[in-house]
Tab-separated table of C-alpha atoms in Angstrom:
chain	number	residue	atom	x	y	z
A	293	GLU	CA	87.551	100.224	120.944
A	294	LEU	CA	89.819	101.897	118.641
A	295	VAL	CA	89.873	101.754	114.874
A	296	THR	CA	93.416	101.523	113.658
A	297	CYS	CA	95.648	101.255	110.837
A	298	THR	CA	96.077	98.249	108.964
A	299	SER	CA	92.862	97.015	111.039
A	300	VAL	CA	90.423	94.598	108.887
A	301	ILE	CA	86.856	96.121	109.095
A	302	LYS	CA	83.326	95.761	107.604
A	303	LEU	CA	81.238	99.205	107.355
A	304	GLN	CA	77.732	99.267	107.838
A	305	ASN	CA	75.511	102.138	106.835
A	306	VAL	CA	73.383	103.397	109.410
A	307	GLN	CA	70.552	104.343	107.424
A	308	ARG	CA	70.110	101.120	105.431
A	309	GLY	CA	71.864	98.531	107.424
A	310	VAL	CA	73.974	97.104	104.452
A	311	ARG	CA	77.741	96.742	104.543
A	312	LEU	CA	80.101	98.405	102.048
A	313	HIS	CA	80.825	95.751	99.723
A	314	SER	CA	82.972	94.859	96.526
A	315	HIS	CA	83.785	92.014	93.988
A	316	GLU	CA	85.231	91.486	90.384
A	317	VAL	CA	81.954	92.762	88.902
A	318	LYS	CA	82.582	95.814	86.684
A	319	TYR	CA	80.307	98.586	86.081
A	320	GLY	CA	78.658	98.419	82.660
A	321	SER	CA	78.897	102.306	82.182
A	322	GLY	CA	80.795	105.053	83.681
A	323	SER	CA	84.454	104.235	84.451
A	324	GLY	CA	83.846	100.643	83.968
A	325	GLN	CA	85.808	100.016	87.217
A	326	GLN	CA	85.211	97.157	89.787
A	327	SER	CA	81.854	97.963	91.456
A	328	VAL	CA	81.213	98.844	94.980
A	329	THR	CA	77.532	98.108	96.475
A	330	GLY	CA	75.764	97.463	99.623
A	331	VAL	CA	74.903	94.155	100.816
A	332	SER	CA	72.817	92.780	103.587
A	333	ASP	CA	74.821	89.671	104.182
A	334	GLY	CA	76.998	90.020	107.225
A	335	ASP	CA	79.142	86.947	106.600
A	336	ASP	CA	80.106	88.000	103.030
A	337	VAL	CA	83.632	87.898	102.911
A	338	ASN	CA	83.939	90.369	100.033
A	339	SER	CA	82.746	93.016	102.663
A	340	TYR	CA	86.201	93.319	104.491
A	341	TRP	CA	88.282	96.362	104.029
A	342	VAL	CA	91.817	96.977	105.164
A	343	ILE	CA	92.520	100.494	106.735
A	344	GLN	CA	95.801	101.618	104.926
A	345	ARG	CA	97.894	105.015	104.836
A	346	PRO	CA	96.415	107.699	102.155
A	347	SER	CA	97.653	106.884	98.526
A	348	GLY	CA	101.198	108.969	97.968
A	349	LYS	CA	102.182	109.057	101.642
A	350	PRO	CA	104.251	106.867	103.951
A	351	GLU	CA	102.870	103.721	105.409
A	352	CYS	CA	100.901	103.957	108.522
A	353	LYS	CA	102.209	101.966	111.830
A	354	ARG	CA	100.416	98.912	112.556
A	355	GLY	CA	97.872	99.272	115.370
A	356	GLU	CA	98.277	103.202	115.168
A	357	GLU	CA	94.762	105.209	116.247
A	358	ILE	CA	93.021	106.867	113.350
A	359	GLN	CA	92.579	110.291	114.095
A	360	CYS	CA	89.216	112.255	113.213
A	361	GLY	CA	90.079	114.410	110.483
A	362	SER	CA	93.055	111.945	109.198
A	363	THR	CA	93.063	111.118	105.749
A	364	ILE	CA	92.960	106.950	105.089
A	365	ARG	CA	92.914	104.685	102.252
A	366	LEU	CA	90.510	101.414	102.292
A	367	GLU	CA	91.817	98.669	100.061
A	368	HIS	CA	89.278	95.697	99.604
A	369	LEU	CA	90.809	92.658	101.051
A	370	THR	CA	89.984	90.348	98.310
A	371	THR	CA	90.542	92.035	95.495
A	372	HIS	CA	93.021	94.506	96.544
A	373	LYS	CA	91.672	97.413	94.995
A	374	ASN	CA	91.202	100.462	96.642
A	375	LEU	CA	87.662	102.305	97.691
A	376	HIS	CA	87.786	105.101	94.818
A	377	SER	CA	85.708	108.062	93.873
A	378	HIS	CA	86.072	110.769	90.939
A	379	HIS	CA	83.692	112.743	88.542
A	380	PHE	CA	81.935	110.117	86.823
A	381	ALA	CA	78.374	110.118	87.321
A	382	ALA	CA	76.956	107.160	89.591
A	383	PRO	CA	75.293	104.214	87.556
A	384	MET	CA	71.840	104.603	88.536
A	385	THR	CA	71.561	107.926	90.541
A	386	GLY	CA	73.217	110.317	88.027
A	387	SER	CA	73.186	113.153	90.501
A	388	HIS	CA	75.610	111.366	92.879
A	389	GLN	CA	79.244	110.774	91.790
A	390	GLU	CA	80.262	106.960	91.158
A	391	VAL	CA	82.165	105.003	93.942
A	392	SER	CA	84.126	102.083	92.661
A	393	ALA	CA	87.255	100.249	93.683
A	394	PHE	CA	90.593	100.967	91.815
A	395	GLY	CA	94.326	100.391	91.465
A	396	GLU	CA	96.115	97.214	91.730
A	397	ASN	CA	97.734	95.563	95.056
A	398	GLY	CA	96.798	98.439	96.860
A	399	GLU	CA	98.440	101.171	94.681
A	400	GLY	CA	96.352	103.909	92.986
A	401	ASP	CA	95.804	107.386	93.085
A	402	GLU	CA	94.374	110.290	95.093
A	403	GLY	CA	91.003	109.198	94.120
A	404	ASP	CA	91.276	106.602	96.930
A	405	ASN	CA	91.665	109.083	99.846
A	406	TRP	CA	89.121	109.396	102.057
A	407	VAL	CA	88.784	111.906	105.306
A	408	VAL	CA	87.353	110.555	108.566
A	409	VAL	CA	84.818	112.661	109.884
A	410	CYS	CA	83.605	112.005	113.221
A	411	SER	CA	82.448	113.635	116.587
A	412	THR	CA	85.233	112.450	119.024
A	413	ASP	CA	88.940	113.231	118.591
A	414	ILE	CA	89.713	109.768	117.258
A	415	TRP	CA	87.619	106.767	115.660
A	416	LEU	CA	86.076	104.525	118.120
A	417	LYS	CA	84.458	101.184	116.875
A	418	SER	CA	81.421	102.419	118.700
A	419	SER	CA	80.842	105.557	117.016
A	420	PRO	CA	79.575	106.014	113.245
A	421	VAL	CA	81.705	108.113	110.974
A	422	ARG	CA	81.535	109.940	107.751
A	423	LEU	CA	84.342	109.250	104.989
A	424	ARG	CA	84.566	112.463	103.210
A	425	HIS	CA	86.123	111.997	99.502
A	426	ALA	CA	89.460	113.994	99.881
A	427	VAL	CA	89.350	115.295	96.195
A	428	THR	CA	85.752	115.957	95.613
A	429	SER	CA	84.605	116.282	99.154
A	430	LYS	CA	81.446	114.271	98.628
A	431	TYR	CA	80.275	111.767	101.330
A	432	LEU	CA	80.489	107.816	100.939
A	433	SER	CA	76.510	107.020	100.914
A	434	VAL	CA	73.970	104.635	100.057
A	435	SER	CA	71.503	105.935	97.584
A	436	GLY	CA	68.884	103.750	98.060
A	437	ALA	CA	68.755	102.435	94.393
A	438	THR	CA	69.119	98.723	94.172
A	439	PHE	CA	70.720	96.896	91.232
A	440	GLY	CA	69.508	94.200	88.891
A	441	ARG	CA	71.580	91.504	87.238
A	442	PRO	CA	74.284	90.483	87.744
A	443	ILE	CA	74.379	91.896	91.295
A	444	ALA	CA	70.360	91.926	91.827
A	445	GLY	CA	69.334	93.302	94.988
A	446	GLN	CA	72.574	95.135	95.993
A	447	TYR	CA	72.573	98.717	96.959
A	448	GLU	CA	74.353	101.396	94.855
A	449	ILE	CA	76.979	103.164	96.884
A	450	THR	CA	77.567	106.856	95.984
A	451	ALA	CA	79.299	109.985	96.868
A	452	HIS	CA	77.059	112.718	97.580
A	453	THR	CA	77.019	116.053	99.061
A	454	SER	CA	74.606	115.371	101.709
A	455	VAL	CA	75.329	114.823	105.510
A	456	SER	CA	72.479	112.425	106.414
A	457	ASP	CA	72.124	109.059	107.969
A	458	GLY	CA	72.607	107.721	104.481
A	459	SER	CA	76.389	109.210	104.888
A	460	LEU	CA	76.676	107.614	108.263
A	461	TRP	CA	78.775	104.392	108.391
A	462	LYS	CA	79.811	102.287	111.634
A	463	PRO	CA	82.386	99.693	112.123
A	464	MET	CA	80.964	96.390	112.522
A	465	GLU	CA	82.881	92.698	112.217
A	466	SER	CA	86.556	93.439	112.491
A	467	ILE	CA	90.156	92.283	113.018
A	468	ARG	CA	91.819	95.224	114.865
A	469	PHE	CA	95.196	95.768	115.776
A	470	MET	CA	96.599	97.770	118.998
A	471	ALA	CA	99.850	99.464	118.987
A	472	SER	CA	100.695	99.011	122.687
A	473	ASP	CA	101.599	95.164	122.419
A	474	GLU	CA	101.433	94.505	118.801
A	475	SER	CA	98.602	92.134	119.490
A	476	SER	CA	95.531	91.714	117.618
A	477	GLU	CA	91.933	91.580	118.550
A	478	HIS	CA	89.387	89.992	116.820
A	479	ASP	CA	85.839	90.664	116.998
A	480	GLU	CA	83.724	88.426	114.644
A	481	LEU	CA	79.975	88.051	114.500
């Protein structure tokens, strides 16, 4: 039940039940970077993220357990951009910080780094976590606002100071790699 480095996961928000999602649609304001949203559809391939080493650090070992308090980077599986935040205002909830997908082929900057905040020593698939942005100390959250065209009905994902159910995420569908025997465990719907 460990969440490990190089595993491929979908993260579901505890409060809204939506999965962290991205696609090749750019924000029309703010940074203009690739948008990150929340979607209800559990089958969408654009909701998969690969757990990687933080930007600027040596690669983590495949199957290495993720310690609570450690810093990670989430690389979007289909576009190879990283979950990112910075001081731009969120597109709909201006008091929150924009969350985007940034970088090329998994390479980006320190704005791609997230600290895993959990109640155990290691990140377990059964335990919700918070992801705190390493640079701004704001938490990955669902604001509750939904977009219109071209991504109608998708939820706005932001970084916010609030520690609430809106900032709790649990791993759902996943392909997890274990260190002990170099095998993988596939856990799909």
